[in-house]
Every structure is written in C-alpha cells, then in structure tokens.
C-alpha cells in the first residue's frame, strides 16, 4: 500500500499533506475528544511530530493514515492526562466568575452523536469516524490505529453496537425499528 | 438493518461536522516553526563541510598526491620502468645484490641502492628522450652534427687561416726582424 503521492523528506509535499489532511484529522480528533480546542491542539502537535519524522517515513502506507496514527495516540494521551487533571482543574476553577467552559469548544455537549462518540473508547470512536465519515478501508484503519487488519471488523462491530445503545434516545433507525418490533 | 444504521451514522457525522464550520487549515501551522530531525542532520553536515574540506580532506588529499607522485618518481627512477608491477621485483634484486656486495663489518646499502637508482634513472632518461627527425635519419648523436668550418671542410686544414707565419720567415736569410743583434762597440 505505498503512497507515491508524497515523498518522504520533501517539505513541499508535507505542506500539501497538511493542507489536504488537516481538516480530516481534526474531525477525527473531535470525534475522539469531543472538544474542538483540544482537538485543534492535538492536531497541530501531531503535525509537528509528523514533520519531525517526515524524513524517516517509509511511505509503505497512506501518509494520512500514518498521520492519523500519530494524532490518535496523542489524543489518547491527552485524555489520560485530562482524567488525571480533572480534580486539579475543578479546584482551580472554583471561585472564578466565568468558570464554565466555553460552549463553542464543548461540541459534544450540543451534539448527541458527537456526545455518544466521546463516550466510546478512543480507538473505537476513531474507527467510527474513519470508516463512516472518511470512508477508510479496513487496511487504512488498521494503519491508523496500529492494529492488525483482521481485528478492524470486530472493533467496528463493537463500536457500532455501543454507539447504537448510547443513541437509543436520539432515535437512530436501528433503535427505532427495534423499539417498534418490541411494542 | 446494518446498512441503514451505517448510513445514519455517516449522515449524522457529516451534519455534526458541518455545524462546527471547521473551515480551512490555519496558515500559522506550528510545524513550520520547528526544525525537523532530518533537516537538522542535513544542515549540520552542510555546516561542517567547509571546515572538513579545508582541513582534513585537503591534508589527506595533499598527502595522498604527494605520496603517489613521489613514489612513482622514485620507483620509476630506481627500476627504470613506470610500470608498478615491475618495481617490486627489480628493487628486491637490487637490494639483494647490494647486500651481497657488502664486505664484512660494513653496514648500510643505502648508497648502493641509491647509486643504482641514479644510474637506472639516467638510462631511462636517455632511452625516453625525444628523437629529432635528422637524428633518426642519419643516426647522429648531435642534432646538427659535429661543428665544422667551411675552410676545414674544403682544405683539410686544422686552423682556419693556416699556420701562423712571420714576415722575417717569409723573406729568406733573415731570422730576426731587425737583423742579427750586434754587440755594442766598446
């Protein structure tokens, strides 16, 4: 699965990769993190990391899938740190007049689908966005998640099942059909 | 049923991201202000290149050239052949003959080998000297032949104007230009 459209070590090609892939990587991370600001930070950081390693990229797969892999790892790392820092953050914000997070950034709170995605494990959320929004193949998802291609299908099935359960109140077609059958 | 569900997820995601109005990627990308590892390596190599060229590489190249040129000159002069393959055998033979010529208690064959090398070099220079067309035709050793004068060529004289004669000699009976010396009258 070589990607001849990008040459490793070429600054011009990396600029092109940035222009082409930034919006897609950002959307994947919004799906994983549910926070636009954090997703933008992680996306920028992913491009910095990718640029540093651009000379050593072997080109044995799609460049964007490789970029997604870096970005998803960063997002998972960000979530771990966010969990650890939750208590500290709450204590820091006590007493401040505007202690609420900016609603524009907390996209998941105003969107049921993104909110449900945020509740999934990060790798499963990423798999959903990669397959159903970006149209990635199983091989590309495997590259992006750093897992064997044979496990992609089972990961996706599990992610869909969880998402359906979480969206039962939002009225997904499968849930509505299931509810109608049970009546 | 799965297809409907998949389509619903895809449509829902597209609508959700569309509402966010993400737009185009920002122009002030952070990666542009960083120097990647592969560029650092390239830059450090380029930065060190002049220094390397002016010191180590230049010295090494000079030494190699000098050694090779000196070696060729000495060995060609010693062996009489510019062919490197014949140098070793010729020098070995010379050294052995010089060692054999040493008398008891005498040390050092440097002068012997050096003398042989000089002689060989002289021979090589003579053998490889450029020949002129006149030489090739007449077999002469001097390009213009031995110097001769027109009078010599015609009369076979050894002196261009003949043997020197005195006027008194030309007129018979007089051996002295002013006559025979007479003793003063006392």
Tab-separated table of C-alpha atoms in Angstrom:
chain	number	residue	atom	x	y	z
A	1	UNK	CA	0.000	0.000	0.000
A	2	UNK	CA	2.711	2.528	-0.923
A	3	UNK	CA	1.736	6.164	-1.212
A	4	UNK	CA	3.659	7.606	-4.169
A	5	UNK	CA	1.904	10.948	-3.975
A	6	UNK	CA	4.097	12.087	-1.070
A	7	UNK	CA	7.894	11.866	-0.979
A	8	UNK	CA	9.443	11.361	2.471
A	9	UNK	CA	11.585	14.324	3.477
A	10	UNK	CA	10.043	16.717	0.959
A	11	UNK	CA	8.967	19.935	2.676
A	12	UNK	CA	6.700	20.858	-0.216
A	13	UNK	CA	4.935	17.509	-0.017
A	14	UNK	CA	4.453	17.892	3.712
A	15	UNK	CA	2.858	21.290	3.164
A	16	UNK	CA	0.476	19.627	0.742
A	17	UNK	CA	-0.219	16.848	3.226
A	18	UNK	CA	-1.027	19.495	5.826
A	19	UNK	CA	-3.472	21.284	3.544
A	20	UNK	CA	-5.166	18.055	2.472
A	21	UNK	CA	-5.282	16.213	5.757
A	22	UNK	CA	-5.639	18.819	8.481
A	23	UNK	CA	-9.454	19.100	8.308
A	24	UNK	CA	-9.885	15.323	8.254
A	25	UNK	CA	-7.520	14.688	11.151
A	26	UNK	CA	-9.196	17.475	13.108
A	27	UNK	CA	-12.634	15.903	12.603
A	28	UNK	CA	-11.377	12.511	13.731
A	29	UNK	CA	-9.967	14.030	16.905
A	30	UNK	CA	-13.158	15.983	17.584
A	31	UNK	CA	-14.915	12.641	17.385
A	32	UNK	CA	-12.445	11.125	19.850
A	33	UNK	CA	-12.091	14.064	22.238
A	34	UNK	CA	-15.428	15.884	21.888
A	35	UNK	CA	-13.589	19.149	22.437
A	36	UNK	CA	-12.721	21.365	19.499
A	37	UNK	CA	-9.938	23.280	21.272
A	38	UNK	CA	-8.227	20.128	22.493
A	39	UNK	CA	-8.668	18.538	19.082
A	40	UNK	CA	-7.026	21.516	17.391
A	41	UNK	CA	-4.111	21.420	19.846
A	42	UNK	CA	-3.587	17.709	19.339
A	43	UNK	CA	-3.860	18.047	15.559
A	44	UNK	CA	-1.221	20.764	15.483
A	45	UNK	CA	1.006	18.696	17.762
A	46	UNK	CA	0.509	15.672	15.527
A	47	UNK	CA	1.694	17.643	12.524
A	48	UNK	CA	4.738	18.835	14.461
A	49	UNK	CA	5.598	15.234	15.378
A	50	UNK	CA	4.937	14.024	11.868
A	51	UNK	CA	7.104	16.787	10.390
A	52	UNK	CA	9.990	15.802	12.646
A	53	UNK	CA	9.691	12.194	11.500
A	54	UNK	CA	8.878	13.031	7.883
A	55	UNK	CA	12.394	12.169	6.691
A	56	UNK	CA	12.140	8.676	8.168
A	57	UNK	CA	8.623	7.931	6.906
A	58	UNK	CA	8.907	4.847	4.721
A	59	UNK	CA	5.913	5.550	2.548
A	60	UNK	CA	4.651	1.986	2.992
A	61	UNK	CA	1.066	3.157	3.513
A	62	UNK	CA	-1.110	6.209	3.029
A	63	UNK	CA	0.505	9.278	4.550
A	64	UNK	CA	-2.794	10.411	6.019
A	65	UNK	CA	-3.313	7.075	7.795
A	66	UNK	CA	0.189	7.398	9.271
A	67	UNK	CA	-0.670	10.926	10.343
A	68	UNK	CA	-3.910	9.706	11.921
A	69	UNK	CA	-1.964	7.150	13.893
A	70	UNK	CA	0.200	9.871	15.439
A	71	UNK	CA	-2.823	12.077	16.088
A	72	UNK	CA	-4.926	9.333	17.709
A	73	UNK	CA	-2.067	8.370	20.025
A	74	UNK	CA	-1.746	11.997	21.062
A	75	UNK	CA	-5.483	12.212	21.646
A	76	UNK	CA	-5.428	9.094	23.831
A	77	UNK	CA	-2.510	10.547	25.774
A	78	UNK	CA	-4.417	13.822	26.119
A	79	UNK	CA	-7.470	12.009	27.516
A	80	UNK	CA	-5.327	10.195	30.086
A	81	UNK	CA	-3.833	13.450	31.269
A	82	UNK	CA	-7.254	15.103	31.267
A	83	UNK	CA	-8.647	12.412	33.574
A	84	UNK	CA	-5.759	12.865	35.959
A	85	UNK	CA	-6.116	16.625	35.865
A	86	UNK	CA	-9.875	16.766	36.384
A	87	UNK	CA	-9.736	17.213	40.135
A	88	UNK	CA	-6.984	19.808	39.883
A	89	UNK	CA	-8.925	21.678	37.231
A	90	UNK	CA	-12.099	21.728	39.329
A	91	UNK	CA	-10.199	23.113	42.307
A	92	UNK	CA	-8.544	25.742	40.109
A	93	UNK	CA	-11.823	26.962	38.679
A	94	UNK	CA	-13.676	27.307	41.974
A	95	UNK	CA	-14.293	30.938	42.763
A	96	UNK	CA	-13.836	32.222	39.248
A	97	UNK	CA	-16.857	34.170	37.906
A	98	UNK	CA	-16.703	32.561	34.463
A	99	UNK	CA	-15.821	29.048	35.433
A	100	UNK	CA	-17.869	27.342	32.760
A	101	UNK	CA	-16.071	26.048	29.696
A	102	UNK	CA	-16.792	27.854	26.506
A	103	UNK	CA	-19.766	26.179	24.911
A	104	UNK	CA	-18.340	26.691	21.428
A	105	UNK	CA	-15.477	24.384	22.353
A	106	UNK	CA	-17.511	21.688	24.027
A	107	UNK	CA	-19.069	20.456	20.839
A	108	UNK	CA	-20.106	17.111	22.186
A	109	UNK	CA	-22.480	18.664	24.689
A	110	UNK	CA	-24.583	20.214	21.919
A	111	UNK	CA	-24.493	17.217	19.585
A	112	UNK	CA	-25.905	13.869	20.561
A	113	UNK	CA	-23.855	11.880	18.035
A	114	UNK	CA	-20.575	13.503	18.983
A	115	UNK	CA	-21.505	13.165	22.625
A	116	UNK	CA	-22.079	9.432	22.139
A	117	UNK	CA	-18.795	9.091	20.278
A	118	UNK	CA	-16.993	10.782	23.135
A	119	UNK	CA	-18.348	8.102	25.470
A	120	UNK	CA	-16.760	5.345	23.411
A	121	UNK	CA	-13.193	4.174	23.935
A	122	UNK	CA	-10.948	6.475	21.846
A	123	UNK	CA	-9.858	3.806	19.361
A	124	UNK	CA	-13.477	2.790	18.720
A	125	UNK	CA	-14.585	6.401	18.252
A	126	UNK	CA	-11.748	6.938	15.826
A	127	UNK	CA	-12.666	3.781	13.907
A	128	UNK	CA	-16.260	5.019	13.527
A	129	UNK	CA	-15.172	8.409	12.138
A	130	UNK	CA	-12.536	6.869	9.865
A	131	UNK	CA	-14.956	4.373	8.349
A	132	UNK	CA	-18.245	6.265	8.272
A	133	UNK	CA	-17.041	9.802	7.660
A	134	UNK	CA	-13.702	9.475	5.858
A	135	UNK	CA	-14.523	6.192	4.100
A	136	UNK	CA	-11.290	4.473	5.102
A	137	UNK	CA	-10.776	0.821	4.141
A	138	UNK	CA	-10.053	-1.788	6.789
A	139	UNK	CA	-6.369	-1.727	5.879
A	140	UNK	CA	-6.186	2.035	6.245
A	141	UNK	CA	-7.991	1.880	9.585
A	142	UNK	CA	-5.517	-0.784	10.701
A	143	UNK	CA	-2.630	1.533	9.806
A	144	UNK	CA	-4.261	4.486	11.542
A	145	UNK	CA	-5.000	2.562	14.741
A	146	UNK	CA	-1.854	0.451	14.726
A	147	UNK	CA	-3.782	-2.815	14.934
A	148	UNK	CA	-3.924	-5.929	12.726
A	149	UNK	CA	-6.281	-5.649	9.785
A	150	UNK	CA	-8.118	-8.788	10.922
A	151	UNK	CA	-9.303	-7.101	14.103
A	152	UNK	CA	-10.686	-3.984	12.418
A	153	UNK	CA	-14.051	-5.563	11.584
A	154	UNK	CA	-14.640	-6.758	15.132
A	155	UNK	CA	-13.609	-3.367	16.541
A	156	UNK	CA	-16.021	-1.628	14.239
A	157	UNK	CA	-18.857	-4.000	15.079
A	158	UNK	CA	-18.310	-3.451	18.769
A	159	UNK	CA	-18.125	0.316	18.295
A	160	UNK	CA	-21.380	0.365	16.287
A	161	UNK	CA	-23.126	-1.725	18.913
A	162	UNK	CA	-22.108	0.607	21.702
A	163	UNK	CA	-22.950	3.686	19.697
A	164	UNK	CA	-26.395	2.331	18.920
A	165	UNK	CA	-27.005	1.669	22.568
A	166	UNK	CA	-25.874	5.155	23.513
A	167	UNK	CA	-28.031	6.768	20.835
A	168	UNK	CA	-31.197	4.917	21.735
A	169	UNK	CA	-32.681	8.140	22.997
A	170	UNK	CA	-31.605	10.042	19.876
A	171	UNK	CA	-33.723	7.861	17.568
A	172	UNK	CA	-31.296	6.034	15.281
A	173	UNK	CA	-33.107	3.950	12.620
A	174	UNK	CA	-31.985	0.645	14.085
A	175	UNK	CA	-33.081	1.583	17.578
A	176	UNK	CA	-36.454	2.885	16.383
A	177	UNK	CA	-37.007	-0.290	14.398
A	178	UNK	CA	-36.047	-2.376	17.408
A	179	UNK	CA	-38.400	-0.384	19.639
A	180	UNK	CA	-41.279	-0.760	17.123
A	181	UNK	CA	-40.720	-4.517	16.986
A	182	UNK	CA	-40.889	-4.784	20.763
A	183	UNK	CA	-44.207	-2.942	21.022
B	1	UNK	CA	-30.567	-3.028	9.000
B	2	UNK	CA	-26.816	-2.519	9.366
B	3	UNK	CA	-26.686	-0.533	6.153
B	4	UNK	CA	-29.387	1.822	7.419
B	5	UNK	CA	-27.539	2.224	10.663
B	6	UNK	CA	-24.239	2.878	8.884
B	7	UNK	CA	-25.875	5.439	6.620
B	8	UNK	CA	-27.486	7.138	9.604
B	9	UNK	CA	-24.102	7.370	11.362
B	10	UNK	CA	-22.426	8.745	8.227
B	11	UNK	CA	-25.150	11.356	7.672
B	12	UNK	CA	-25.164	12.312	11.329
B	13	UNK	CA	-21.380	12.776	11.388
B	14	UNK	CA	-21.401	14.894	8.236
B	15	UNK	CA	-24.129	17.136	9.704
B	16	UNK	CA	-22.341	17.435	13.043
B	17	UNK	CA	-19.020	18.420	11.472
B	18	UNK	CA	-20.740	20.783	9.071
B	19	UNK	CA	-22.321	22.617	12.008
B	20	UNK	CA	-18.894	23.145	13.520
B	21	UNK	CA	-17.804	25.112	10.434
B	22	UNK	CA	-14.193	23.976	10.667
B	23	UNK	CA	-13.097	25.801	7.525
B	24	UNK	CA	-9.633	25.572	6.020
B	25	UNK	CA	-6.483	24.701	7.974
B	26	UNK	CA	-4.830	27.611	9.792
B	27	UNK	CA	-1.922	29.244	7.994
B	28	UNK	CA	0.193	29.570	11.139
B	29	UNK	CA	0.871	25.850	11.426
B	30	UNK	CA	3.112	25.011	14.374
B	31	UNK	CA	5.232	22.571	12.417
B	32	UNK	CA	6.508	25.406	10.219
B	33	UNK	CA	8.328	26.936	13.188
B	34	UNK	CA	10.123	23.706	14.060
B	35	UNK	CA	13.242	22.238	12.538
B	36	UNK	CA	12.763	18.530	11.921
B	37	UNK	CA	15.434	15.978	12.754
B	38	UNK	CA	16.119	15.152	9.134
B	39	UNK	CA	16.762	18.817	8.344
B	40	UNK	CA	18.994	19.224	11.407
B	41	UNK	CA	21.177	16.354	10.214
B	42	UNK	CA	21.353	17.776	6.708
B	43	UNK	CA	22.173	21.259	7.994
B	44	UNK	CA	24.866	20.056	10.399
B	45	UNK	CA	26.513	18.120	7.596
B	46	UNK	CA	26.471	21.161	5.349
B	47	UNK	CA	27.787	23.413	8.109
B	48	UNK	CA	30.741	21.155	8.782
B	49	UNK	CA	31.571	20.634	5.141
B	50	UNK	CA	33.822	23.693	4.586
B	51	UNK	CA	35.821	23.007	7.722
B	52	UNK	CA	36.321	19.404	6.754
B	53	UNK	CA	37.309	20.352	3.247
B	54	UNK	CA	39.819	22.958	4.369
B	55	UNK	CA	41.487	20.799	6.978
B	56	UNK	CA	41.287	17.059	6.984
B	57	UNK	CA	40.242	16.383	3.454
B	58	UNK	CA	42.697	18.847	1.999
B	59	UNK	CA	45.547	17.487	4.085
B	60	UNK	CA	44.653	13.924	3.218
B	61	UNK	CA	44.339	14.678	-0.467
B	62	UNK	CA	47.659	16.522	-0.474
B	63	UNK	CA	49.396	13.692	1.363
B	64	UNK	CA	47.979	11.073	-0.973
B	65	UNK	CA	49.001	13.050	-4.051
B	66	UNK	CA	52.473	13.690	-2.703
B	67	UNK	CA	52.995	10.077	-1.725
B	68	UNK	CA	51.747	8.765	-5.031
B	69	UNK	CA	53.788	11.231	-7.097
B	70	UNK	CA	56.913	10.736	-5.024
B	71	UNK	CA	56.505	7.010	-5.058
B	72	UNK	CA	56.085	6.886	-8.800
B	73	UNK	CA	59.078	9.138	-9.419
B	74	UNK	CA	61.401	7.253	-7.088
B	75	UNK	CA	60.301	3.843	-8.201
B	76	UNK	CA	60.434	4.742	-11.866
B	77	UNK	CA	63.936	6.100	-11.398
B	78	UNK	CA	65.002	3.050	-9.400
B	79	UNK	CA	63.543	0.353	-11.577
B	80	UNK	CA	63.654	2.158	-14.880
B	81	UNK	CA	60.072	1.269	-15.546
B	82	UNK	CA	56.920	3.261	-14.840
B	83	UNK	CA	55.010	0.002	-14.602
B	84	UNK	CA	54.261	-0.537	-10.882
B	85	UNK	CA	54.140	-4.292	-11.395
B	86	UNK	CA	57.872	-4.468	-12.155
B	87	UNK	CA	59.022	-2.204	-9.312
B	88	UNK	CA	58.884	-4.743	-6.532
B	89	UNK	CA	60.920	-7.443	-8.288
B	90	UNK	CA	63.567	-5.038	-9.569
B	91	UNK	CA	64.095	-3.370	-6.201
B	92	UNK	CA	64.311	-6.744	-4.451
B	93	UNK	CA	67.027	-7.863	-6.869
B	94	UNK	CA	68.984	-4.662	-6.358
B	95	UNK	CA	68.790	-4.860	-2.596
B	96	UNK	CA	69.980	-8.454	-2.651
B	97	UNK	CA	72.915	-7.649	-4.914
B	98	UNK	CA	73.865	-4.665	-2.748
B	99	UNK	CA	73.740	-6.841	0.372
B	100	UNK	CA	75.933	-9.429	-1.259
B	101	UNK	CA	78.445	-6.742	-2.196
B	102	UNK	CA	78.844	-5.648	1.426
B	103	UNK	CA	82.145	-6.578	2.962
B	104	UNK	CA	82.365	-7.995	6.451
B	105	UNK	CA	81.664	-5.397	9.118
B	106	UNK	CA	80.194	-2.934	6.638
B	107	UNK	CA	76.661	-1.715	7.209
B	108	UNK	CA	74.102	0.073	5.092
B	109	UNK	CA	73.130	-0.489	1.497
B	110	UNK	CA	71.516	2.934	1.031
B	111	UNK	CA	74.341	4.357	-1.081
B	112	UNK	CA	74.494	1.227	-3.212
B	113	UNK	CA	70.741	1.215	-3.932
B	114	UNK	CA	70.713	4.964	-4.447
B	115	UNK	CA	73.614	4.778	-6.897
B	116	UNK	CA	71.923	2.029	-8.839
B	117	UNK	CA	68.696	4.060	-8.889
B	118	UNK	CA	70.506	7.105	-10.224
B	119	UNK	CA	72.186	5.098	-12.932
B	120	UNK	CA	68.877	3.496	-13.911
B	121	UNK	CA	67.222	6.911	-13.964
B	122	UNK	CA	69.931	8.271	-16.236
B	123	UNK	CA	69.467	5.352	-18.588
B	124	UNK	CA	65.716	5.782	-18.559
B	125	UNK	CA	66.009	9.500	-19.379
B	126	UNK	CA	68.347	8.755	-22.264
B	127	UNK	CA	66.162	5.977	-23.568
B	128	UNK	CA	62.990	8.025	-23.369
B	129	UNK	CA	64.473	11.320	-24.671
B	130	UNK	CA	62.550	12.589	-27.719
B	131	UNK	CA	64.321	11.884	-31.018
B	132	UNK	CA	64.540	14.533	-33.785
B	133	UNK	CA	63.918	13.724	-37.436
B	134	UNK	CA	67.578	14.460	-38.522
B	135	UNK	CA	68.845	12.100	-35.842
B	136	UNK	CA	66.523	9.396	-36.859
B	137	UNK	CA	67.665	9.690	-40.461
B	138	UNK	CA	71.436	9.979	-40.045
B	139	UNK	CA	71.984	8.189	-36.792
B	140	UNK	CA	73.811	11.201	-35.412
B	141	UNK	CA	74.075	11.771	-31.713
B	142	UNK	CA	74.113	15.554	-32.008
B	143	UNK	CA	71.099	17.180	-33.582
B	144	UNK	CA	73.202	19.251	-36.037
B	145	UNK	CA	76.235	17.050	-36.216
B	146	UNK	CA	79.741	17.964	-35.150
B	147	UNK	CA	80.593	21.641	-35.653
B	148	UNK	CA	82.673	22.228	-38.801
B	149	UNK	CA	84.006	25.373	-40.529
B	150	UNK	CA	83.948	25.978	-44.294
B	151	UNK	CA	87.780	26.278	-44.627
B	152	UNK	CA	88.287	22.995	-42.810
B	153	UNK	CA	85.814	21.228	-44.954
B	154	UNK	CA	87.460	22.465	-48.169
B	155	UNK	CA	91.236	22.313	-47.487
B	156	UNK	CA	91.528	19.871	-44.689
B	157	UNK	CA	93.309	22.482	-42.625
B	158	UNK	CA	93.401	22.261	-38.931
B	159	UNK	CA	93.485	26.042	-38.440
B	160	UNK	CA	91.075	28.317	-40.257
B	161	UNK	CA	93.835	30.674	-41.541
B	162	UNK	CA	96.658	28.200	-41.708
B	163	UNK	CA	99.744	28.092	-39.504
B	164	UNK	CA	100.849	31.491	-38.304
B	165	UNK	CA	103.905	32.892	-40.253
B	166	UNK	CA	106.147	35.848	-39.544
B	167	UNK	CA	107.363	38.370	-42.153
B	168	UNK	CA	111.013	37.556	-41.414
B	169	UNK	CA	110.261	33.946	-42.062
B	170	UNK	CA	108.710	34.746	-45.386
B	171	UNK	CA	111.963	36.532	-46.602
B	172	UNK	CA	114.864	34.056	-46.601
B	173	UNK	CA	118.078	34.807	-44.716
B	174	UNK	CA	116.535	36.875	-42.001
B	175	UNK	CA	115.881	35.212	-38.758
B	176	UNK	CA	115.323	38.397	-36.777
B	177	UNK	CA	113.109	41.257	-37.865
B	178	UNK	CA	115.825	43.881	-37.256
B	179	UNK	CA	118.729	41.747	-38.249
B	180	UNK	CA	121.118	39.851	-36.072
B	181	UNK	CA	121.995	41.574	-32.900
B	182	UNK	CA	125.369	43.222	-32.997
B	183	UNK	CA	127.355	43.760	-29.862
B	184	UNK	CA	127.923	47.392	-28.919
B	185	UNK	CA	131.259	48.842	-29.924
B	186	UNK	CA	133.395	49.423	-26.985
